[in-house]
């Protein structure tokens, strides 16, 4: 290999080129080594993420099942309340006429009981 005079005067002789290439290869090797470490760590993170997402999927399935059960229970409760409303509607329709008949909304019994207690207290004395 012949060296041109320009290469030796500019400082880019064969020895310098070999050193530069050697440094570049060493830097590339170091970079690839770091990239390999990063890739391994990224693989671990992705495996943990996959595991977490699998657990989350199971939890969401359980939640969905629970919501379905709750929805069924609420439907049954709605039916019970509809039946209770249907059964109590005649009693509700009688409430206003009964209030008009008692005049005080059913408080007369309390007054009578209080008067009886007073009379019993006087008799005991």
PDB file of C-alpha atoms in Angstrom:
ATOM      1  CA  UNK A   1       0.000   0.000   0.000  1.00  0.00           C
ATOM      2  CA  UNK A   2       1.474   3.294  -1.060  1.00  0.00           C
ATOM      3  CA  UNK A   3       0.967   6.441   0.892  1.00  0.00           C
ATOM      4  CA  UNK A   4       0.354   9.632  -0.996  1.00  0.00           C
ATOM      5  CA  UNK A   5       2.227  12.729   0.118  1.00  0.00           C
ATOM      6  CA  UNK A   6      -1.077  14.536   0.800  1.00  0.00           C
ATOM      7  CA  UNK A   7      -2.122  11.905   3.349  1.00  0.00           C
ATOM      8  CA  UNK A   8       1.068  12.191   5.336  1.00  0.00           C
ATOM      9  CA  UNK A   9       1.047  15.968   5.352  1.00  0.00           C
ATOM     10  CA  UNK A  10      -2.601  16.180   6.461  1.00  0.00           C
ATOM     11  CA  UNK A  11      -2.048  13.654   9.210  1.00  0.00           C
ATOM     12  CA  UNK A  12      -4.238  10.903   7.746  1.00  0.00           C
ATOM     13  CA  UNK A  13      -1.638   8.288   7.273  1.00  0.00           C
ATOM     14  CA  UNK A  14      -2.406   4.547   7.346  1.00  0.00           C
ATOM     15  CA  UNK A  15      -1.640   4.306  11.050  1.00  0.00           C
ATOM     16  CA  UNK A  16      -4.036   7.106  11.907  1.00  0.00           C
ATOM     17  CA  UNK A  17      -6.752   5.591   9.715  1.00  0.00           C
ATOM     18  CA  UNK A  18      -6.361   2.213  11.419  1.00  0.00           C
ATOM     19  CA  UNK A  19      -6.574   3.870  14.863  1.00  0.00           C
ATOM     20  CA  UNK A  20      -9.683   5.814  13.837  1.00  0.00           C
ATOM     21  CA  UNK A  21     -11.337   2.686  12.454  1.00  0.00           C
ATOM     22  CA  UNK A  22     -10.359   0.712  15.565  1.00  0.00           C
ATOM     23  CA  UNK A  23     -11.877   3.396  17.800  1.00  0.00           C
ATOM     24  CA  UNK A  24     -15.014   3.442  15.670  1.00  0.00           C
ATOM     25  CA  UNK A  25     -15.340  -0.346  15.939  1.00  0.00           C
ATOM     26  CA  UNK A  26     -14.779  -0.216  19.712  1.00  0.00           C
ATOM     27  CA  UNK A  27     -17.392   2.536  20.044  1.00  0.00           C
ATOM     28  CA  UNK A  28     -19.789   0.511  17.912  1.00  0.00           C
ATOM     29  CA  UNK A  29     -19.142  -2.560  20.064  1.00  0.00           C
ATOM     30  CA  UNK A  30     -19.818  -0.550  23.249  1.00  0.00           C
ATOM     31  CA  UNK A  31     -22.974   0.935  21.710  1.00  0.00           C
ATOM     32  CA  UNK A  32     -24.213  -2.502  20.643  1.00  0.00           C
ATOM     33  CA  UNK A  33     -23.473  -3.866  24.115  1.00  0.00           C
ATOM     34  CA  UNK A  34     -25.524  -1.070  25.699  1.00  0.00           C
ATOM     35  CA  UNK A  35     -28.270  -1.608  23.152  1.00  0.00           C
ATOM     36  CA  UNK A  36     -28.306  -5.309  24.043  1.00  0.00           C
ATOM     37  CA  UNK A  37     -28.705  -4.454  27.757  1.00  0.00           C
ATOM     38  CA  UNK A  38     -31.503  -2.000  26.958  1.00  0.00           C
ATOM     39  CA  UNK A  39     -33.224  -4.601  24.787  1.00  0.00           C
ATOM     40  CA  UNK A  40     -33.035  -7.212  27.565  1.00  0.00           C
ATOM     41  CA  UNK A  41     -34.489  -4.778  30.093  1.00  0.00           C
ATOM     42  CA  UNK A  42     -37.193  -3.757  27.654  1.00  0.00           C
ATOM     43  CA  UNK A  43     -38.065  -7.424  27.149  1.00  0.00           C
ATOM     44  CA  UNK A  44     -38.434  -7.859  30.933  1.00  0.00           C
ATOM     45  CA  UNK A  45     -40.646  -4.779  31.135  1.00  0.00           C
ATOM     46  CA  UNK A  46     -42.809  -6.052  28.279  1.00  0.00           C
ATOM     47  CA  UNK A  47     -43.157  -9.458  29.953  1.00  0.00           C
ATOM     48  CA  UNK A  48     -44.254  -7.794  33.203  1.00  0.00           C
ATOM     49  CA  UNK A  49     -46.648  -5.569  31.268  1.00  0.00           C
ATOM     50  CA  UNK A  50     -48.119  -8.629  29.553  1.00  0.00           C
ATOM     51  CA  UNK A  51     -48.567 -10.316  32.942  1.00  0.00           C
ATOM     52  CA  UNK A  52     -50.205  -7.190  34.375  1.00  0.00           C
ATOM     53  CA  UNK A  53     -52.532  -6.855  31.395  1.00  0.00           C
ATOM     54  CA  UNK A  54     -53.519 -10.516  31.731  1.00  0.00           C
ATOM     55  CA  UNK A  55     -54.418  -9.939  35.393  1.00  0.00           C
ATOM     56  CA  UNK A  56     -56.293  -6.752  34.464  1.00  0.00           C
ATOM     57  CA  UNK A  57     -58.233  -8.669  31.821  1.00  0.00           C
ATOM     58  CA  UNK A  58     -59.239 -11.240  34.446  1.00  0.00           C
ATOM     59  CA  UNK A  59     -60.290  -8.490  36.846  1.00  0.00           C
ATOM     60  CA  UNK A  60     -62.365  -6.813  34.150  1.00  0.00           C
ATOM     61  CA  UNK A  61     -64.063 -10.118  33.353  1.00  0.00           C
ATOM     62  CA  UNK A  62     -64.893 -10.554  37.048  1.00  0.00           C
ATOM     63  CA  UNK A  63     -66.220  -6.986  37.209  1.00  0.00           C
ATOM     64  CA  UNK A  64     -68.324  -7.577  34.106  1.00  0.00           C
ATOM     65  CA  UNK A  65     -69.775 -10.742  35.639  1.00  0.00           C
ATOM     66  CA  UNK A  66     -70.523  -8.882  38.883  1.00  0.00           C
ATOM     67  CA  UNK A  67     -72.246  -6.096  36.972  1.00  0.00           C
ATOM     68  CA  UNK A  68     -74.365  -8.650  35.114  1.00  0.00           C
ATOM     69  CA  UNK A  69     -75.396 -10.218  38.429  1.00  0.00           C
ATOM     70  CA  UNK A  70     -76.170  -6.782  39.885  1.00  0.00           C
ATOM     71  CA  UNK A  71     -78.213  -5.908  36.813  1.00  0.00           C
ATOM     72  CA  UNK A  72     -80.239  -9.124  37.196  1.00  0.00           C
ATOM     73  CA  UNK A  73     -80.780  -8.423  40.910  1.00  0.00           C
ATOM     74  CA  UNK A  74     -81.905  -4.864  40.207  1.00  0.00           C
ATOM     75  CA  UNK A  75     -84.334  -6.172  37.591  1.00  0.00           C
ATOM     76  CA  UNK A  76     -85.824  -8.561  40.152  1.00  0.00           C
ATOM     77  CA  UNK A  77     -86.018  -5.763  42.742  1.00  0.00           C
ATOM     78  CA  UNK A  78     -87.794  -3.579  40.195  1.00  0.00           C
ATOM     79  CA  UNK A  79     -90.357  -6.350  39.673  1.00  0.00           C
ATOM     80  CA  UNK A  80     -90.872  -6.684  43.450  1.00  0.00           C
ATOM     81  CA  UNK A  81     -91.364  -2.922  43.797  1.00  0.00           C
ATOM     82  CA  UNK A  82     -93.810  -2.878  40.879  1.00  0.00           C
ATOM     83  CA  UNK A  83     -95.796  -5.678  42.542  1.00  0.00           C
ATOM     84  CA  UNK A  84     -95.724  -3.892  45.901  1.00  0.00           C
ATOM     85  CA  UNK A  85     -96.899  -0.675  44.250  1.00  0.00           C
ATOM     86  CA  UNK A  86     -99.709  -2.568  42.535  1.00  0.00           C
ATOM     87  CA  UNK A  87    -100.720  -4.218  45.813  1.00  0.00           C
ATOM     88  CA  UNK A  88    -100.585  -0.981  47.841  1.00  0.00           C
ATOM     89  CA  UNK A  89    -102.354   1.245  45.328  1.00  0.00           C
ATOM     90  CA  UNK A  90    -105.847   0.414  46.727  1.00  0.00           C
ATOM     91  CA  UNK A  91    -104.637   1.276  50.248  1.00  0.00           C
ATOM     92  CA  UNK A  92    -103.125   4.513  48.952  1.00  0.00           C
ATOM     93  CA  UNK A  93    -106.415   5.457  47.314  1.00  0.00           C
ATOM     94  CA  UNK A  94    -108.187   4.973  50.693  1.00  0.00           C
ATOM     95  CA  UNK A  95    -105.723   7.141  52.605  1.00  0.00           C
ATOM     96  CA  UNK A  96    -107.302  10.538  51.821  1.00  0.00           C
ATOM     97  CA  UNK A  97    -110.871   9.482  52.586  1.00  0.00           C
ATOM     98  CA  UNK A  98    -109.702   7.950  55.897  1.00  0.00           C
ATOM     99  CA  UNK A  99    -107.924  11.182  56.823  1.00  0.00           C
ATOM    100  CA  UNK A 100    -111.118  13.102  56.184  1.00  0.00           C
ATOM    101  CA  UNK A 101    -113.060  10.705  58.402  1.00  0.00           C
ATOM    102  CA  UNK A 102    -110.640  10.918  61.343  1.00  0.00           C
ATOM    103  CA  UNK A 103    -110.165  14.660  60.989  1.00  0.00           C
ATOM    104  CA  UNK A 104    -106.687  14.613  62.521  1.00  0.00           C
ATOM    105  CA  UNK A 105    -105.049  11.897  60.475  1.00  0.00           C
ATOM    106  CA  UNK A 106    -105.451   9.181  63.116  1.00  0.00           C
ATOM    107  CA  UNK A 107    -104.232  11.142  66.151  1.00  0.00           C
ATOM    108  CA  UNK A 108    -107.483  10.768  68.097  1.00  0.00           C
ATOM    109  CA  UNK A 109    -106.345   7.490  69.615  1.00  0.00           C
ATOM    110  CA  UNK A 110    -103.336   9.206  71.151  1.00  0.00           C
ATOM    111  CA  UNK A 111    -105.498  11.867  72.769  1.00  0.00           C
ATOM    112  CA  UNK A 112    -107.881   9.265  74.194  1.00  0.00           C
ATOM    113  CA  UNK A 113    -104.980   7.239  75.572  1.00  0.00           C
ATOM    114  CA  UNK A 114    -103.504  10.337  77.263  1.00  0.00           C
ATOM    115  CA  UNK A 115    -106.882  11.133  78.831  1.00  0.00           C
ATOM    116  CA  UNK A 116    -107.197   7.536  80.081  1.00  0.00           C
ATOM    117  CA  UNK A 117    -103.732   7.726  81.655  1.00  0.00           C
ATOM    118  CA  UNK A 118    -104.722  10.925  83.478  1.00  0.00           C
ATOM    119  CA  UNK A 119    -107.962   9.319  84.756  1.00  0.00           C
ATOM    120  CA  UNK A 120    -106.098   6.198  85.923  1.00  0.00           C
ATOM    121  CA  UNK A 121    -103.580   8.356  87.784  1.00  0.00           C
ATOM    122  CA  UNK A 122    -106.422  10.194  89.591  1.00  0.00           C
ATOM    123  CA  UNK A 123    -108.110   6.908  90.526  1.00  0.00           C
ATOM    124  CA  UNK A 124    -104.882   5.516  91.984  1.00  0.00           C
ATOM    125  CA  UNK A 125    -104.480   8.562  94.272  1.00  0.00           C
TER     126      UNK A 125
END
